[in-house]
Amino acid sequence: MVRARQALRSGCDLLKILRSEISQEVAADRFNVQSLSGSIDQFAIEHDSGDSQDVVLRRKSDSGEEVVVSALLSREVVSSDEDSNVLPREALMKVCVRKPGLSSILQFNCGVFHHLNGPEMYLSDVFLLPSAATVGSVYKGPDYETLDTELQKRLLGFLKERGIDEGFSSWLLHYLHRKEQGQYVNWLQKIESFVAPASEGE
């Protein structure tokens, strides 16, 4: 009986903490729709499941060129600032550019984080991916850090010309933080439902 009472008390304590956390997160609403800044311009959201961490956006220009962006939040916190306006984690992106008539794809691996003056984007890799029909090991390019700094700058400019600019980066950071916030609250609510006494659901 003692163990049963201890287990019941422990369960009640857990419920209190869960419900307190849910209330705080909902009340804070740090990344609400009104806080979204920036713009995705001509991009359209192609995939955004509530069960997945990533979001996929696509843009197709009049020339037939396609740009596809797959992005999610990094697990690592890059800012410990308690200010609700600061976005604590960076967004990791894969940007793929395909030109009409070409089977190869130019892929950029990027990161975006919140800086005091706004979003800041960097490149970590650039690959030229051959067609799926290519057999064997193929040279995709050098280590990005070994590239000439002017070339790195121009590659970043190539992305900005295709809409991966400051406005896009700002929107993406806010959107992904808001998405993760909603998933966290949903997870808390599921745990709450699981541990709550059966009598509460009657």
mmCIF file of C-alpha atoms in Angstrom:
data_model
loop_
_atom_site.group_PDB
_atom_site.id
_atom_site.type_symbol
_atom_site.label_atom_id
_atom_site.label_comp_id
_atom_site.label_asym_id
_atom_site.label_seq_id
_atom_site.Cartn_x
_atom_site.Cartn_y
_atom_site.Cartn_z
ATOM 1 C CA MET A 1 0.000 0.000 0.000
ATOM 2 C CA VAL A 2 2.867 2.355 0.820
ATOM 3 C CA ARG A 3 4.399 1.838 -2.598
ATOM 4 C CA ALA A 4 1.015 2.333 -4.233
ATOM 5 C CA ARG A 5 0.522 5.648 -2.421
ATOM 6 C CA GLN A 6 4.042 6.759 -3.361
ATOM 7 C CA ALA A 7 3.426 5.876 -7.010
ATOM 8 C CA LEU A 8 0.120 7.768 -6.964
ATOM 9 C CA ARG A 9 1.754 10.822 -5.383
ATOM 10 C CA SER A 10 4.589 10.677 -7.924
ATOM 11 C CA GLY A 11 2.065 10.517 -10.767
ATOM 12 C CA CYS A 12 0.186 13.527 -9.395
ATOM 13 C CA ASP A 13 3.422 15.507 -9.124
ATOM 14 C CA LEU A 14 4.294 14.650 -12.716
ATOM 15 C CA LEU A 15 0.866 15.785 -13.907
ATOM 16 C CA LYS A 16 1.216 19.091 -12.066
ATOM 17 C CA ILE A 17 4.589 19.753 -13.668
ATOM 18 C CA LEU A 18 3.337 18.762 -17.117
ATOM 19 C CA ARG A 19 0.265 20.982 -16.869
ATOM 20 C CA SER A 20 2.318 23.877 -15.547
ATOM 21 C CA GLU A 21 4.751 23.543 -18.449
ATOM 22 C CA ILE A 22 1.910 23.366 -20.979
ATOM 23 C CA SER A 23 0.273 26.473 -19.506
ATOM 24 C CA GLN A 24 3.536 28.410 -19.583
ATOM 25 C CA GLU A 25 4.325 27.457 -23.175
ATOM 26 C CA VAL A 26 0.830 28.292 -24.428
ATOM 27 C CA ALA A 27 0.742 31.595 -22.533
ATOM 28 C CA ALA A 28 4.199 32.635 -23.747
ATOM 29 C CA ASP A 29 3.356 31.928 -27.405
ATOM 30 C CA ARG A 30 6.826 33.225 -28.291
ATOM 31 C CA PHE A 31 6.701 32.342 -31.957
ATOM 32 C CA ASN A 32 3.122 33.234 -32.872
ATOM 33 C CA VAL A 33 1.957 34.162 -36.361
ATOM 34 C CA GLN A 34 2.285 37.877 -35.617
ATOM 35 C CA SER A 35 5.983 37.403 -34.811
ATOM 36 C CA LEU A 36 6.726 35.996 -38.268
ATOM 37 C CA SER A 37 8.966 38.353 -40.179
ATOM 38 C CA GLY A 38 10.473 38.202 -43.637
ATOM 39 C CA SER A 39 8.919 36.622 -46.696
ATOM 40 C CA ILE A 40 9.211 33.470 -48.794
ATOM 41 C CA ASP A 41 8.278 35.472 -51.900
ATOM 42 C CA GLN A 42 7.729 33.041 -54.800
ATOM 43 C CA PHE A 43 8.355 29.891 -52.766
ATOM 44 C CA ALA A 44 5.497 27.555 -51.933
ATOM 45 C CA ILE A 45 5.420 25.157 -48.988
ATOM 46 C CA GLU A 46 5.440 21.666 -50.458
ATOM 47 C CA HIS A 47 5.750 19.578 -47.302
ATOM 48 C CA ASP A 48 5.064 20.467 -43.680
ATOM 49 C CA SER A 49 3.849 17.500 -41.657
ATOM 50 C CA GLY A 50 3.087 17.906 -37.981
ATOM 51 C CA ASP A 51 4.958 14.653 -37.365
ATOM 52 C CA SER A 52 8.208 15.663 -39.072
ATOM 53 C CA GLN A 53 10.794 18.240 -38.063
ATOM 54 C CA ASP A 54 11.516 19.518 -41.546
ATOM 55 C CA VAL A 55 9.723 21.740 -44.008
ATOM 56 C CA VAL A 56 10.175 21.652 -47.796
ATOM 57 C CA LEU A 57 9.658 24.663 -50.053
ATOM 58 C CA ARG A 58 9.798 24.876 -53.839
ATOM 59 C CA ARG A 59 10.113 27.682 -56.341
ATOM 60 C CA LYS A 60 9.904 27.400 -60.129
ATOM 61 C CA SER A 61 10.832 30.368 -62.281
ATOM 62 C CA ASP A 62 9.468 31.256 -65.712
ATOM 63 C CA SER A 63 12.683 29.903 -67.245
ATOM 64 C CA GLY A 64 11.925 26.462 -65.802
ATOM 65 C CA GLU A 65 14.647 26.588 -63.164
ATOM 66 C CA GLU A 66 13.607 24.933 -59.899
ATOM 67 C CA VAL A 67 14.854 25.654 -56.396
ATOM 68 C CA VAL A 68 13.944 23.245 -53.595
ATOM 69 C CA VAL A 69 14.729 23.966 -49.946
ATOM 70 C CA SER A 70 14.589 21.367 -47.179
ATOM 71 C CA ALA A 71 15.140 22.813 -43.703
ATOM 72 C CA LEU A 72 14.941 21.892 -40.032
ATOM 73 C CA LEU A 73 16.205 23.242 -36.727
ATOM 74 C CA SER A 74 19.564 22.177 -35.378
ATOM 75 C CA ARG A 75 19.505 20.345 -32.054
ATOM 76 C CA GLU A 76 22.203 22.643 -30.720
ATOM 77 C CA VAL A 77 21.254 25.913 -29.041
ATOM 78 C CA VAL A 78 23.379 28.717 -30.483
ATOM 79 C CA SER A 79 21.969 31.480 -28.272
ATOM 80 C CA SER A 80 21.195 31.296 -24.558
ATOM 81 C CA ASP A 81 19.636 34.755 -24.462
ATOM 82 C CA GLU A 82 16.358 34.696 -22.551
ATOM 83 C CA ASP A 83 14.917 37.503 -24.666
ATOM 84 C CA SER A 84 11.758 36.136 -26.302
ATOM 85 C CA ASN A 85 12.691 37.912 -29.535
ATOM 86 C CA VAL A 86 15.880 35.882 -29.920
ATOM 87 C CA LEU A 87 15.698 32.650 -31.914
ATOM 88 C CA PRO A 88 18.002 30.287 -30.004
ATOM 89 C CA ARG A 89 18.660 27.605 -32.643
ATOM 90 C CA GLU A 90 19.961 27.717 -36.174
ATOM 91 C CA ALA A 91 18.192 26.358 -39.232
ATOM 92 C CA LEU A 92 19.992 23.778 -41.351
ATOM 93 C CA MET A 93 19.140 23.860 -45.049
ATOM 94 C CA LYS A 94 19.731 21.831 -48.163
ATOM 95 C CA VAL A 95 19.103 23.942 -51.247
ATOM 96 C CA CYS A 96 18.933 22.143 -54.593
ATOM 97 C CA VAL A 97 18.924 24.011 -57.899
ATOM 98 C CA ARG A 98 17.932 22.284 -61.119
ATOM 99 C CA LYS A 99 18.100 23.895 -64.546
ATOM 100 C CA PRO A 100 15.905 22.780 -67.457
ATOM 101 C CA GLY A 101 17.664 20.472 -69.893
ATOM 102 C CA LEU A 102 20.318 19.436 -67.360
ATOM 103 C CA SER A 103 20.246 16.185 -65.396
ATOM 104 C CA SER A 104 22.696 17.349 -62.728
ATOM 105 C CA ILE A 105 21.703 19.239 -59.567
ATOM 106 C CA LEU A 106 23.637 21.917 -57.705
ATOM 107 C CA GLN A 107 23.233 21.345 -53.958
ATOM 108 C CA PHE A 108 24.112 23.822 -51.222
ATOM 109 C CA ASN A 109 24.329 22.856 -47.555
ATOM 110 C CA CYS A 110 23.666 25.980 -45.502
ATOM 111 C CA GLY A 111 22.954 27.253 -42.043
ATOM 112 C CA VAL A 112 21.042 30.300 -40.817
ATOM 113 C CA PHE A 113 21.203 31.717 -37.311
ATOM 114 C CA HIS A 114 19.828 34.786 -35.576
ATOM 115 C CA HIS A 115 22.337 37.586 -35.153
ATOM 116 C CA LEU A 116 21.910 40.868 -33.286
ATOM 117 C CA ASN A 117 21.336 42.615 -36.607
ATOM 118 C CA GLY A 118 19.099 39.912 -38.057
ATOM 119 C CA PRO A 119 19.541 36.522 -39.721
ATOM 120 C CA GLU A 120 22.954 35.479 -40.984
ATOM 121 C CA MET A 121 23.461 32.697 -43.511
ATOM 122 C CA TYR A 122 26.583 30.678 -44.235
ATOM 123 C CA LEU A 123 27.513 27.876 -46.632
ATOM 124 C CA SER A 124 29.215 24.676 -45.515
ATOM 125 C CA ASP A 125 29.216 22.601 -48.723
ATOM 126 C CA VAL A 126 28.497 22.941 -52.428
ATOM 127 C CA PHE A 127 28.028 19.792 -54.502
ATOM 128 C CA LEU A 128 27.350 19.254 -58.176
ATOM 129 C CA LEU A 129 25.352 16.042 -58.136
ATOM 130 C CA PRO A 130 25.377 14.056 -61.384
ATOM 131 C CA SER A 131 22.383 12.259 -62.840
ATOM 132 C CA ALA A 132 21.107 9.100 -61.177
ATOM 133 C CA ALA A 133 22.362 7.127 -64.181
ATOM 134 C CA THR A 134 26.003 7.871 -63.313
ATOM 135 C CA VAL A 135 27.865 4.784 -62.099
ATOM 136 C CA GLY A 136 30.785 4.706 -59.660
ATOM 137 C CA SER A 137 32.391 7.274 -57.414
ATOM 138 C CA VAL A 138 32.087 10.781 -58.831
ATOM 139 C CA TYR A 139 33.998 13.915 -57.864
ATOM 140 C CA LYS A 140 31.432 16.362 -56.444
ATOM 141 C CA GLY A 141 33.738 19.218 -55.547
ATOM 142 C CA PRO A 142 36.399 20.299 -53.027
ATOM 143 C CA ASP A 143 36.005 21.042 -49.332
ATOM 144 C CA TYR A 144 34.094 24.303 -49.198
ATOM 145 C CA GLU A 145 36.512 25.909 -46.751
ATOM 146 C CA THR A 146 39.346 25.534 -49.263
ATOM 147 C CA LEU A 147 37.566 27.661 -51.870
ATOM 148 C CA ASP A 148 38.711 31.189 -52.593
ATOM 149 C CA THR A 149 36.841 33.684 -50.387
ATOM 150 C CA GLU A 150 35.625 35.638 -53.412
ATOM 151 C CA LEU A 151 34.223 32.443 -54.926
ATOM 152 C CA GLN A 152 32.471 31.671 -51.626
ATOM 153 C CA LYS A 153 30.957 35.148 -51.674
ATOM 154 C CA ARG A 154 29.713 34.707 -55.254
ATOM 155 C CA LEU A 155 28.175 31.315 -54.465
ATOM 156 C CA LEU A 156 26.260 32.900 -51.599
ATOM 157 C CA GLY A 157 25.164 35.631 -53.994
ATOM 158 C CA PHE A 158 23.942 32.942 -56.410
ATOM 159 C CA LEU A 159 21.528 31.739 -53.729
ATOM 160 C CA LYS A 160 20.380 35.243 -52.835
ATOM 161 C CA GLU A 161 19.527 35.882 -56.480
ATOM 162 C CA ARG A 162 17.211 32.870 -56.252
ATOM 163 C CA GLY A 163 15.311 34.121 -53.237
ATOM 164 C CA ILE A 164 17.407 32.591 -50.450
ATOM 165 C CA ASP A 165 18.018 36.025 -48.991
ATOM 166 C CA GLU A 166 17.671 37.804 -45.654
ATOM 167 C CA GLY A 167 13.880 37.980 -45.872
ATOM 168 C CA PHE A 168 13.634 34.265 -46.635
ATOM 169 C CA SER A 169 16.096 33.396 -43.846
ATOM 170 C CA SER A 170 14.203 35.482 -41.297
ATOM 171 C CA TRP A 171 10.876 33.883 -42.226
ATOM 172 C CA LEU A 172 12.359 30.383 -42.123
ATOM 173 C CA LEU A 173 13.920 30.829 -38.679
ATOM 174 C CA HIS A 174 10.672 32.122 -37.190
ATOM 175 C CA TYR A 175 8.577 29.471 -38.927
ATOM 176 C CA LEU A 176 10.736 26.543 -37.798
ATOM 177 C CA HIS A 177 10.860 27.771 -34.199
ATOM 178 C CA ARG A 178 7.080 28.152 -34.219
ATOM 179 C CA LYS A 179 6.695 24.663 -35.701
ATOM 180 C CA GLU A 180 8.968 23.128 -33.063
ATOM 181 C CA GLN A 181 7.139 25.006 -30.304
ATOM 182 C CA GLY A 182 3.822 23.536 -31.435
ATOM 183 C CA GLN A 183 5.293 20.041 -31.605
ATOM 184 C CA TYR A 184 6.710 20.402 -28.097
ATOM 185 C CA VAL A 185 3.336 21.450 -26.656
ATOM 186 C CA ASN A 186 1.648 18.586 -28.509
ATOM 187 C CA TRP A 187 4.211 16.149 -27.070
ATOM 188 C CA LEU A 188 3.599 17.449 -23.545
ATOM 189 C CA GLN A 189 -0.154 17.039 -23.997
ATOM 190 C CA LYS A 190 0.271 13.452 -25.179
ATOM 191 C CA ILE A 191 2.427 12.627 -22.148
ATOM 192 C CA GLU A 192 -0.184 14.284 -19.931
ATOM 193 C CA SER A 193 -2.958 12.149 -21.435
ATOM 194 C CA PHE A 194 -0.866 9.008 -21.016
ATOM 195 C CA VAL A 195 -0.049 9.488 -17.324
ATOM 196 C CA ALA A 196 -3.398 10.972 -16.261
ATOM 197 C CA PRO A 197 -5.630 8.652 -14.188
ATOM 198 C CA ALA A 198 -8.209 6.797 -16.250
ATOM 199 C CA SER A 199 -10.982 8.403 -14.173
ATOM 200 C CA GLU A 200 -10.142 11.839 -15.641
ATOM 201 C CA GLY A 201 -11.093 10.678 -19.101
ATOM 202 C CA GLU A 202 -14.507 9.421 -18.014
#
